[in-house]
Coordinates of C-alpha atoms in Angstrom, one line a residue:
X951 CA 52.8 326.9 27.3
X952 CA 52.2 330.7 27.6
X953 CA 51.4 330.1 31.3
X954 CA 54.6 328.3 31.8
X955 CA 56.5 331.0 30.0
X956 CA 54.8 333.6 32.3
X957 CA 55.7 331.4 35.4
X958 CA 59.3 331.3 34.4
X959 CA 59.5 335.0 33.8
X960 CA 57.9 335.9 37.2
X961 CA 60.2 333.4 39.1
X962 CA 63.3 334.7 37.2
X963 CA 62.3 338.2 38.1
X964 CA 62.0 337.4 41.8
X965 CA 65.5 335.6 41.5
X966 CA 67.2 338.5 39.8
X967 CA 65.7 340.9 42.3
X968 CA 67.6 338.9 45.1
X969 CA 70.8 340.2 43.3
X970 CA 69.7 343.9 43.8
X971 CA 72.1 344.3 46.8
X972 CA 74.9 343.1 44.6
X973 CA 74.0 345.0 41.5
X974 CA 77.4 346.6 41.0
X975 CA 78.9 343.1 40.5
X976 CA 76.0 342.2 38.3
X977 CA 76.6 345.1 36.2
X978 CA 80.2 344.5 36.0
X979 CA 79.5 340.8 34.8
X980 CA 77.2 342.0 32.2
X981 CA 79.9 344.5 30.9
X982 CA 82.6 341.9 30.9
X983 CA 80.2 339.5 28.9
X984 CA 79.8 342.3 26.4
X985 CA 83.7 342.8 26.1
X986 CA 84.2 339.0 25.8
X987 CA 82.0 338.7 22.9
X988 CA 84.3 340.4 20.3
X989 CA 87.6 339.5 22.1
X990 CA 87.0 335.8 22.2
X991 CA 85.7 335.6 18.6
X992 CA 88.0 337.9 16.7
X993 CA 90.9 335.5 17.0
X994 CA 90.1 333.4 13.9
X995 CA 89.8 336.7 11.9
X996 CA 93.3 337.6 13.0
X997 CA 94.5 334.3 11.9
X998 CA 92.8 334.8 8.4
X999 CA 94.5 338.2 8.3
X1000 CA 97.9 336.8 9.1
X1001 CA 97.6 334.2 6.4
X1002 CA 96.3 336.5 3.6
X1003 CA 97.9 339.8 4.5
X1004 CA 101.4 338.8 5.9
X1005 CA 102.4 335.1 5.3
X1006 CA 101.6 335.0 1.5
X1007 CA 103.2 338.6 1.1
X1008 CA 106.2 337.7 3.1
X1009 CA 105.7 340.5 5.6
X1010 CA 107.7 339.1 8.5
X1011 CA 107.7 342.3 10.5
X1012 CA 103.9 342.6 10.1
X1013 CA 103.5 339.0 10.9
X1014 CA 105.5 339.5 14.1
X1015 CA 103.2 342.3 15.2
X1016 CA 100.2 340.4 14.4
X1017 CA 101.5 337.5 16.5
X1018 CA 102.2 339.8 19.4
X1019 CA 98.6 341.3 18.9
X1020 CA 97.2 337.8 18.7
X1021 CA 99.0 336.9 22.0
X1022 CA 97.9 340.0 23.7
X1023 CA 94.2 339.4 22.8
X1024 CA 94.4 335.8 24.2
X1025 CA 95.9 337.2 27.4
X1026 CA 93.0 339.8 27.5
X1027 CA 90.5 337.0 26.8
X1028 CA 91.9 334.8 29.6
X1029 CA 91.7 337.8 32.0
X1030 CA 88.2 338.5 31.0
X1031 CA 87.1 334.9 31.1
X1032 CA 88.4 334.6 34.7
X1033 CA 86.8 337.8 35.8
X1034 CA 83.6 336.9 34.2
X1035 CA 83.5 333.3 35.9
X1036 CA 84.6 334.5 39.3
X1037 CA 82.3 337.5 39.4
X1038 CA 79.3 335.5 38.2
X1039 CA 80.0 332.9 40.9
X1040 CA 80.4 335.8 43.5
X1041 CA 77.0 337.0 42.5
X1042 CA 75.4 333.5 42.9
X1043 CA 77.1 332.8 46.2
X1044 CA 76.2 336.2 47.7
X1045 CA 72.6 335.8 46.8
X1046 CA 72.4 332.2 48.1
X1047 CA 74.2 333.2 51.3
X1048 CA 71.6 336.0 51.9
X1049 CA 68.8 333.6 50.8
X1050 CA 69.9 330.8 53.3
X1051 CA 69.8 333.3 56.1
X1052 CA 66.5 334.6 55.1
X1053 CA 65.0 331.1 54.6
X1054 CA 66.4 329.8 57.9
X1055 CA 65.0 332.8 59.7
X1056 CA 61.7 332.3 58.1
X1057 CA 61.5 328.6 59.1
X1058 CA 62.4 329.3 62.6
X1059 CA 59.4 331.6 62.8
X1060 CA 56.8 329.3 61.3
X1061 CA 54.1 327.7 63.3
X1062 CA 54.5 324.2 64.6
X1063 CA 51.7 323.1 62.3
X1064 CA 54.1 323.6 59.4
X1065 CA 56.5 321.0 60.8
X1066 CA 53.8 318.7 61.9
X1067 CA 52.8 318.3 58.2
X1068 CA 56.1 318.7 56.4
X1069 CA 59.0 316.1 56.5
X1070 CA 62.2 317.5 57.9
X1071 CA 64.1 315.9 55.0
X1072 CA 62.3 318.1 52.4
X1073 CA 62.7 321.2 54.5
X1074 CA 66.5 320.4 54.5
X1075 CA 66.4 319.9 50.7
X1076 CA 64.7 323.4 50.3
X1077 CA 67.2 325.0 52.6
X1078 CA 70.3 323.3 51.2
X1079 CA 70.0 321.6 47.7
X1080 CA 67.4 323.8 46.2
X1081 CA 69.1 327.1 47.3
X1082 CA 72.4 325.8 45.9
X1083 CA 70.6 325.3 42.6
X1084 CA 69.6 328.9 42.6
X1085 CA 73.3 329.7 42.6
X1086 CA 73.6 328.0 39.2
X1087 CA 71.1 330.5 37.8
X1088 CA 73.9 333.2 38.1
X1089 CA 77.1 330.9 37.9
X1090 CA 76.0 328.7 34.9
X1091 CA 72.5 329.9 33.9
X1092 CA 71.3 333.3 32.9
X1093 CA 74.6 335.3 33.0
X1094 CA 76.6 332.7 31.0
X1095 CA 73.5 332.4 28.5
X1096 CA 73.7 336.2 28.0
X1097 CA 77.5 335.8 27.3
X1098 CA 77.0 333.0 24.9
X1099 CA 74.2 334.8 23.1
X1100 CA 76.4 337.8 22.6
X1101 CA 79.2 335.6 21.5
X1102 CA 76.9 334.0 18.8
X1103 CA 76.0 337.4 17.3
X1104 CA 79.7 338.5 17.6
X1105 CA 81.0 335.5 15.8
X1106 CA 78.3 335.8 13.1
X1107 CA 79.3 339.4 12.4
X1108 CA 83.0 338.5 12.1
X1109 CA 82.0 335.5 10.0
X1110 CA 80.1 337.5 7.6
X1111 CA 82.7 340.3 7.5
X1112 CA 85.4 337.7 6.7
X1113 CA 83.6 335.6 4.1
X1114 CA 79.7 335.7 3.6
X1115 CA 79.8 332.6 1.2
X1116 CA 81.4 330.4 3.8
X1117 CA 79.2 331.8 6.6
X1118 CA 76.1 330.7 4.5
X1119 CA 77.4 327.3 4.2
X1120 CA 78.0 327.1 8.0
X1121 CA 74.5 328.3 8.6
X1122 CA 73.1 325.7 6.5
X1123 CA 73.2 323.1 9.3
X1124 CA 72.4 325.5 12.2
X1125 CA 68.6 324.7 12.0
X1126 CA 69.2 321.1 12.5
X1127 CA 71.6 322.0 15.4
X1128 CA 68.9 324.1 17.0
X1129 CA 66.1 321.4 16.5
X1130 CA 68.4 318.8 18.1
X1131 CA 69.3 321.3 21.0
X1132 CA 65.6 321.9 21.5
X1133 CA 64.4 318.3 21.8
X1134 CA 67.5 317.6 24.1
X1135 CA 66.5 320.5 26.3
X1136 CA 62.8 319.3 26.6
X1137 CA 63.9 315.7 27.4
X1138 CA 66.7 316.5 29.9
X1139 CA 64.3 319.1 31.6
X1140 CA 61.8 316.3 32.5
X1141 CA 64.6 313.9 33.6
X1142 CA 66.1 316.6 35.9
X1143 CA 62.7 317.3 37.3
X1144 CA 62.4 313.7 38.3
X1145 CA 66.1 313.8 39.7
X1146 CA 65.1 316.8 42.1
X1147 CA 61.9 315.1 43.2
X1148 CA 63.6 311.9 43.9
X1149 CA 66.4 313.3 45.8
X1150 CA 64.0 315.2 48.0
X1151 CA 62.3 311.9 48.6
X1152 CA 65.5 310.2 49.5
X1153 CA 66.6 313.0 51.8
X1154 CA 63.3 312.9 53.7
X1155 CA 63.4 309.1 54.0
X1156 CA 67.1 309.0 55.2
X1157 CA 66.6 311.7 57.7
X1158 CA 63.5 309.9 59.2
X1159 CA 65.3 306.6 59.3
X1160 CA 68.4 307.9 60.9
X1161 CA 66.3 309.8 63.5
X1162 CA 64.3 306.6 64.2
X1163 CA 67.2 304.1 64.0
X1164 CA 66.8 303.0 67.5
X1165 CA 63.1 301.9 66.8
X1166 CA 64.2 300.3 63.5
X1167 CA 66.9 298.1 65.2
X1168 CA 64.7 297.4 68.3
X1169 CA 62.1 295.8 66.0
X1170 CA 64.6 294.2 63.6
X1171 CA 63.1 296.3 60.8
X1172 CA 66.5 296.7 58.9
X1173 CA 65.5 294.5 55.9
X1174 CA 62.3 296.1 55.4
X1175 CA 63.5 299.6 55.5
X1176 CA 66.5 298.6 53.2
X1177 CA 64.0 297.2 50.7
X1178 CA 62.1 300.5 50.8
X1179 CA 65.3 302.4 50.5
X1180 CA 66.4 300.3 47.4
X1181 CA 63.2 301.3 45.7
X1182 CA 63.7 305.0 46.3
X1183 CA 67.4 304.7 45.4
X1184 CA 66.5 302.7 42.2
X1185 CA 64.0 305.5 41.1
X1186 CA 66.6 308.2 41.8
X1187 CA 69.3 306.2 39.9
X1188 CA 66.9 305.6 37.0
X1189 CA 66.2 309.4 36.8
X1190 CA 69.9 310.1 36.6
X1191 CA 70.3 307.4 34.0
X1192 CA 67.7 308.9 31.8
X1193 CA 69.3 312.2 31.8
X1194 CA 72.6 310.7 31.0
X1195 CA 71.0 308.7 28.1
X1196 CA 69.8 312.0 26.5
X1197 CA 73.4 313.3 26.9
X1198 CA 74.7 310.2 25.3
X1199 CA 72.4 310.7 22.2
X1200 CA 72.7 314.5 22.0
X1201 CA 76.6 314.9 21.8
X1202 CA 77.1 312.3 19.0
X1203 CA 74.3 313.9 17.1
X1204 CA 75.9 317.3 17.5
X1205 CA 79.2 315.8 16.3
X1206 CA 77.5 314.4 13.3
X1207 CA 75.9 317.8 12.4
X1208 CA 79.3 319.4 13.0
X1209 CA 81.0 317.0 10.8
X1210 CA 78.4 317.7 7.9
X1211 CA 79.1 321.4 8.4
X1212 CA 82.7 320.8 8.3
X1213 CA 82.4 318.7 5.0
X1214 CA 80.3 321.4 3.4
X1215 CA 82.8 324.0 4.4
X1216 CA 85.8 322.0 2.9
X1217 CA 84.0 321.4 -0.3
X1218 CA 82.8 324.7 -0.8
X1219 CA 85.8 326.4 0.4
X1220 CA 88.1 324.3 -1.8
X1221 CA 86.0 325.4 -4.8
X1222 CA 86.2 328.9 -3.7
X1223 CA 89.9 328.8 -3.5
X1224 CA 90.2 327.4 -6.9
X1225 CA 87.8 330.1 -8.5
X1226 CA 89.5 332.9 -6.2
X1227 CA 86.2 333.8 -4.5
X1228 CA 87.4 332.6 -1.2
X1229 CA 90.8 333.6 0.4
X1230 CA 93.1 330.9 1.9
X1231 CA 93.1 332.8 5.0
X1232 CA 89.2 332.6 5.4
X1233 CA 89.4 328.9 4.5
X1234 CA 92.0 328.3 7.3
X1235 CA 90.0 330.4 9.9
X1236 CA 86.5 329.2 9.3
X1237 CA 86.9 325.7 11.0
X1238 CA 87.7 327.8 14.1
X1239 CA 84.7 330.0 13.5
X1240 CA 82.6 327.0 13.1
X1241 CA 83.6 325.6 16.4
X1242 CA 83.0 329.1 18.1
X1243 CA 79.5 329.1 16.5
X1244 CA 78.4 325.6 17.4
X1245 CA 79.9 325.3 20.8
X1246 CA 77.7 328.0 22.4
X1247 CA 74.5 326.7 20.7
X1248 CA 75.3 323.2 21.9
X1249 CA 76.0 324.6 25.4
X1250 CA 72.9 326.8 25.4
X1251 CA 70.6 323.5 26.0
X1252 CA 72.6 322.5 28.9
X1253 CA 72.6 326.1 30.4
X1254 CA 68.9 326.4 29.8
X1255 CA 68.2 323.3 31.6
X1256 CA 70.4 324.7 34.4
X1257 CA 68.3 327.6 34.4
X1258 CA 65.1 325.7 34.4
X1259 CA 66.2 323.6 37.3
X1260 CA 67.3 326.6 39.2
X1261 CA 63.9 328.2 38.5
X1262 CA 62.2 325.1 39.8
X1263 CA 64.3 325.0 42.8
X1264 CA 63.6 328.8 43.3
X1265 CA 59.9 328.2 43.1
X1266 CA 60.2 325.6 45.9
X1267 CA 62.2 328.0 48.0
X1268 CA 59.8 330.8 47.4
X1269 CA 56.8 328.7 48.4
X1270 CA 58.5 328.3 51.8
X1271 CA 59.1 331.9 52.1
X1272 CA 55.6 332.7 50.9
X1273 CA 54.2 330.3 53.6
X1274 CA 52.3 332.7 56.0
X1275 CA 51.7 330.0 58.6
X1276 CA 53.5 332.3 61.0
X1277 CA 52.4 333.2 64.5
X1278 CA 51.3 336.8 64.1
X1279 CA 53.4 339.1 66.3
X1280 CA 51.3 342.2 66.4
X1281 CA 51.6 342.7 70.1
X1282 CA 53.4 345.9 71.3
X1283 CA 53.6 345.3 75.0
X1284 CA 56.9 344.3 76.6
X1285 CA 57.4 343.9 80.3
X1286 CA 60.5 343.3 82.1
X1287 CA 58.8 341.2 84.7
X1288 CA 55.6 339.5 85.3
X1289 CA 53.6 338.6 88.5
X1290 CA 52.7 335.3 86.9
X1291 CA 48.9 335.4 87.0
X1292 CA 47.5 333.1 84.2
X1293 CA 43.9 332.7 83.3
X1294 CA 42.1 330.6 80.6
X1295 CA 38.7 332.1 79.8
X1296 CA 36.4 329.8 77.8
X1297 CA 39.2 328.6 75.6
X1298 CA 38.6 326.1 72.6
X1299 CA 41.3 325.0 70.2
X1300 CA 41.6 322.8 67.1
X1301 CA 44.8 321.9 65.3
X1302 CA 43.0 321.8 61.9
X1303 CA 40.8 324.7 62.6
X1304 CA 37.6 322.5 62.7
X1305 CA 37.8 319.5 65.2
X1306 CA 38.3 320.9 68.6
X1307 CA 40.9 319.1 71.0
X1308 CA 40.1 321.5 73.8
X1309 CA 36.5 322.6 74.6
X1310 CA 35.6 325.8 76.8
X1311 CA 38.5 325.4 79.2
X1312 CA 38.4 327.8 82.2
X1313 CA 40.9 328.0 85.1
X1314 CA 43.0 330.6 86.9
X1315 CA 46.5 330.4 88.5
X1316 CA 47.2 333.1 91.1
X1317 CA 50.9 334.4 91.1
X1318 CA 53.3 332.0 92.7
X1319 CA 50.8 329.1 92.8
X1320 CA 51.2 325.6 91.3
X1321 CA 48.8 324.1 89.0
X1322 CA 48.9 320.4 88.2
X1323 CA 47.4 319.1 85.1
X1324 CA 46.4 315.4 84.9
X1325 CA 44.4 313.3 82.6
X1326 CA 44.7 310.3 80.2
X1327 CA 46.9 310.3 77.2
X1328 CA 45.4 312.5 74.5
X1329 CA 43.3 314.4 76.9
X1330 CA 45.0 317.8 75.9
X1331 CA 47.4 318.3 78.7
X1332 CA 50.3 319.3 76.4
X1333 CA 48.1 321.3 74.1
X1334 CA 47.4 323.6 77.0
X1335 CA 50.9 324.7 77.4
X1336 CA 51.5 324.9 73.4
X1337 CA 48.7 327.5 73.4
X1338 CA 49.9 329.3 76.4
X1339 CA 53.3 329.9 74.7
X1340 CA 51.5 330.7 71.5
X1341 CA 53.0 328.0 69.4
X1342 CA 49.5 327.7 68.3
X1343 CA 46.6 330.4 68.4
X1344 CA 43.5 329.5 69.9
X1345 CA 40.1 329.5 68.0
X1346 CA 37.8 330.9 70.7
X1347 CA 38.2 332.5 74.1
X1348 CA 41.2 334.3 75.5
X1349 CA 44.3 333.6 77.5
X1350 CA 45.5 336.2 79.9
X1351 CA 48.8 336.7 81.7
X1352 CA 48.7 339.3 84.3
X1353 CA 45.2 340.4 83.2
X1354 CA 46.4 341.0 79.6
X1355 CA 45.6 338.9 76.5
X1356 CA 48.9 337.1 75.5
X1357 CA 48.3 338.3 71.9
X1358 CA 49.0 341.7 73.1
X1359 CA 52.5 341.0 74.2
X1360 CA 55.3 340.9 71.9
X1361 CA 55.8 337.1 71.2
X1362 CA 59.5 337.2 72.1
X1363 CA 58.8 338.9 75.4
X1364 CA 56.0 336.6 76.3
X1365 CA 58.2 333.6 75.8
X1366 CA 61.1 335.2 77.7
X1367 CA 58.9 334.9 80.8
X1368 CA 57.9 331.2 80.3
X1369 CA 60.3 328.3 80.5
X1370 CA 59.4 324.7 79.7
X1371 CA 60.9 321.4 80.7
X1372 CA 59.8 318.8 78.2
X1373 CA 59.5 315.0 78.6
X1374 CA 61.3 314.4 75.3
X1375 CA 64.6 316.3 76.0
X1376 CA 66.3 317.8 72.8
X1377 CA 69.9 318.6 73.1
X1378 CA 72.1 320.1 70.4
X1379 CA 75.6 319.2 69.1
X1380 CA 77.7 321.4 71.4
X1381 CA 79.0 321.8 75.0
X1382 CA 76.8 321.4 78.1
X1383 CA 77.2 325.1 78.7
X1384 CA 76.0 325.9 75.1
X1385 CA 73.0 323.7 75.6
X1386 CA 72.1 325.4 78.7
X1387 CA 72.5 329.0 77.5
X1388 CA 71.5 328.3 73.9
X1389 CA 74.5 330.5 73.2
X1390 CA 73.0 333.6 74.8
X1391 CA 76.0 335.7 75.6
X1392 CA 74.0 337.6 78.3
X1393 CA 74.0 334.4 80.5
X1394 CA 77.2 333.9 82.1
X1395 CA 78.9 330.7 83.3
X1396 CA 78.6 331.7 86.9
X1397 CA 74.9 332.1 86.5
X1398 CA 74.7 328.7 84.8
X1399 CA 76.6 327.2 87.8
X1400 CA 74.5 328.8 90.4
X1401 CA 71.3 327.5 88.8
X1402 CA 72.8 324.1 88.5
X1403 CA 73.7 324.1 92.2
X1404 CA 70.1 325.1 93.2
X1405 CA 68.7 321.9 91.5
X1406 CA 71.6 319.6 92.6
X1407 CA 72.8 319.2 88.9
X1408 CA 76.2 320.7 89.5
X1409 CA 77.9 317.6 90.9
X1410 CA 76.7 315.5 88.0
X1411 CA 77.9 317.9 85.4
X1412 CA 81.3 318.4 86.9
X1413 CA 81.7 314.6 86.8
X1414 CA 81.6 314.6 83.1
X1415 CA 84.9 314.9 81.1
X1416 CA 85.3 318.6 80.8
X1417 CA 82.5 319.4 83.1
X1418 CA 80.5 322.4 81.6
X1419 CA 82.8 322.1 78.4
X1420 CA 81.8 318.5 77.8
X1421 CA 80.8 318.0 74.1
X1422 CA 77.3 316.6 73.7
X1423 CA 76.7 314.7 70.5
X1424 CA 73.5 315.1 68.4
X1425 CA 70.4 314.8 70.5
X1426 CA 72.4 314.1 73.6
X1427 CA 73.1 310.5 72.7
X1428 CA 76.3 310.3 74.9
X1429 CA 74.3 311.1 77.9
X1430 CA 71.8 309.3 80.1
X1431 CA 68.2 310.2 80.1
X1432 CA 68.5 311.6 83.6
X1433 CA 71.6 313.6 82.7
X1434 CA 69.6 315.1 79.8
X1435 CA 66.6 315.9 81.8
X1436 CA 68.8 317.7 84.4
X1437 CA 70.5 319.8 81.7
X1438 CA 67.1 320.7 80.4
X1439 CA 65.9 321.7 83.7
X1440 CA 69.0 324.0 84.3
X1441 CA 68.3 325.3 80.8
X1442 CA 64.9 326.4 81.9
X1443 CA 65.9 327.8 85.2
X1444 CA 68.8 329.8 84.1
X1445 CA 66.5 332.2 82.3
X1446 CA 64.7 332.9 85.6
X1447 CA 61.1 332.7 84.3
X1448 CA 58.1 333.9 86.2
X1449 CA 56.1 331.0 84.8
X1450 CA 57.6 327.5 84.8
X1451 CA 56.1 324.6 82.9
X1452 CA 57.1 321.0 83.7
X1453 CA 55.7 318.6 81.0
X1454 CA 56.1 315.0 82.1
X1455 CA 59.7 316.4 83.2
X1456 CA 60.3 313.4 85.7
X1457 CA 58.6 310.5 83.8
X1458 CA 62.0 309.2 82.4
X1459 CA 64.3 309.7 85.4
X1460 CA 65.4 307.2 88.0
X1461 CA 64.3 307.6 91.5
X1462 CA 67.5 309.1 92.8
X1463 CA 67.5 311.8 90.1
X1464 CA 63.8 312.4 90.5
X1465 CA 64.2 313.0 94.1
X1466 CA 66.9 315.6 93.5
X1467 CA 64.6 317.3 90.9
X1468 CA 61.6 317.2 93.2
X1469 CA 63.4 318.8 96.1
X1470 CA 64.6 321.5 93.7
X1471 CA 61.2 322.1 92.3
X1472 CA 59.8 322.3 95.9
X1473 CA 62.4 325.2 96.5
X1474 CA 61.8 326.9 93.2
X1475 CA 58.0 326.9 92.7
X1476 CA 57.6 329.1 95.9
X1477 CA 58.8 332.0 93.9
X1478 CA 57.1 331.6 90.5
X1479 CA 53.9 330.4 89.0
X1480 CA 54.2 326.7 88.1
X1481 CA 52.3 324.4 85.9
X1482 CA 53.0 320.7 86.4
X1483 CA 51.9 318.0 83.9
X1484 CA 52.4 314.6 85.2
X1485 CA 51.1 311.0 84.9
X1486 CA 52.6 310.1 88.2
X1487 CA 50.0 311.6 90.5
X1488 CA 52.2 311.3 93.6
X1489 CA 54.2 314.2 92.1
X1490 CA 51.2 316.7 92.2
X1491 CA 49.6 315.8 95.4
X1492 CA 50.9 319.1 97.0
X1493 CA 49.9 321.4 94.1
X1494 CA 47.7 324.4 95.0
X1495 CA 45.2 323.4 92.4
X1496 CA 44.7 320.3 90.2
X1497 CA 42.6 320.3 87.0
X1498 CA 41.6 317.1 85.4
X1499 CA 41.2 316.8 81.5
X1500 CA 39.2 314.1 79.7
X1501 CA 39.0 314.3 75.8
X1502 CA 39.8 317.9 75.8
X1503 CA 37.2 318.9 78.5
X1504 CA 37.9 320.2 82.1
X1505 CA 35.9 317.7 84.1
X1506 CA 37.3 318.3 87.7
X1507 CA 39.1 321.0 89.6
X1508 CA 40.5 321.3 93.1
X1509 CA 43.0 320.2 95.6
X1510 CA 44.1 316.6 95.8
X1511 CA 42.5 316.0 99.2
X1512 CA 39.1 317.3 97.8
X1513 CA 39.4 315.3 94.5
X1514 CA 40.3 312.1 96.1
X1515 CA 37.0 312.1 98.2
X1516 CA 34.9 312.0 95.0
X1517 CA 34.5 308.3 94.5
X1518 CA 33.0 308.7 91.0
X1519 CA 35.5 311.3 89.7
X1520 CA 38.0 310.9 87.0
X1521 CA 40.8 312.0 89.4
X1522 CA 39.9 309.2 91.9
X1523 CA 39.8 306.7 89.1
X1524 CA 43.2 307.7 87.8
X1525 CA 44.8 307.6 91.3
X1526 CA 43.4 304.3 92.2
X1527 CA 44.4 302.8 88.9
X1528 CA 47.9 304.0 89.3
X1529 CA 48.1 302.9 92.9
X1530 CA 47.0 299.5 91.7
X1531 CA 49.7 299.3 89.1
X1532 CA 52.3 300.2 91.6
X1533 CA 51.0 297.6 94.0

């Protein structure tokens, strides 16, 4: 229990620290809460005074003044309540706005290993739902709880001042209210935890299914996936129903306790009026006092659960922010241009840090040369380009660009000089131009058109409705595979890299489009270092050097004409197998 309390305090401290840039607003909210406490709770006392001191004494002028004062206090209370609610929400929204930006920026810098092991739906939940829940810590949690607690002390003070006898009668039922509130808080907290876990699971499932909808429909798996979704949806619904059930029990119990308190109040107050120990004004005002006392106690349970859920959500977000699986960017060298010399020196790599997928790889690419990488599926071809771009850091050996270890370059600067065209093209929701430039304002439309013309993509793009302003839907679903590949090719070339990597870039393109790209490649690789990964060995025959990978090991290296002569070689086997498939 103590560990849980310490945990909550630590997390709450971190959350409140997020509000430090907005501390002026936060201080204003606390000051308003202090003002609201007496202003909101003095109204029943004024009613008591109006009855005892003015109505029964026929003081109409005084009563008129008290009515005006009462109305003025109500207006002040309305203004203060508005300011409190708005400013509390403003603090919350300001905090989560900053936190969303910070979280998104952190996520974009995490290693790909993080995304390999974390469902996208859960990352989305952390970035949207959980951060939104943190807003409630300010708007409906800690700030409103402070206001409610101040209000309880204020109303108790005024109640004792008005009639200590009636106050003691009212306090007789308060322990029962507190016990009911505590039990409710504990039950609902568990239910809310289940709700948040289930919605995270549902988000992950829906995101995965929508992304893979084509596969689901191809294999007629709709019914099976629907059954799985129904189970997830049923658990999520049940978690919500459990929380609703606790509310359904709690509120009638609160009403019952309130009714008992009211009955005691009427019984004891009536006796007090008869023996003149309690004034009529106090008797009239105390039902209002009772409501002002019980309402914040009743609401504190709900707000405490809101605070708890916000803290749970905050803990999840902080775990993402505390995740240190970031590519370390401790390099300090920036170069405006590179020659394009690439060298792998005894490089070994394991995704899990233990089981190597690359073993002692050694090769060298001279500036302006073309290296082809071939091998069976799973041999480590794509892994090579991943570690060259420092998407993952190697476990052993070194990778050098222009005779300098890539870790000594600033990460952004290193990647600025390397462009990749992947087999699985990812296009964003936006125009063709935005997908090519990735919203880099330094790249002009003219530069994009020039690059497009170089590879023969221009005539395909201008044929689209709107040309370069054609709106691409999510993942480029309104374009053909060839069109998507052409756009990704222009995207790579427009940044004018010294090192160009083509990872199965022509594998999903028709013969006509491949011929266009192949012609462009021949023109462009003469000016830059190029690495070509391809299953189609016909596309790498003219490479300056070819390396052959097998189970993460470099087993052969040389020119096509030399490798094909080795009858027992891996390259000769792959070539003959592919030739046989074509025949």
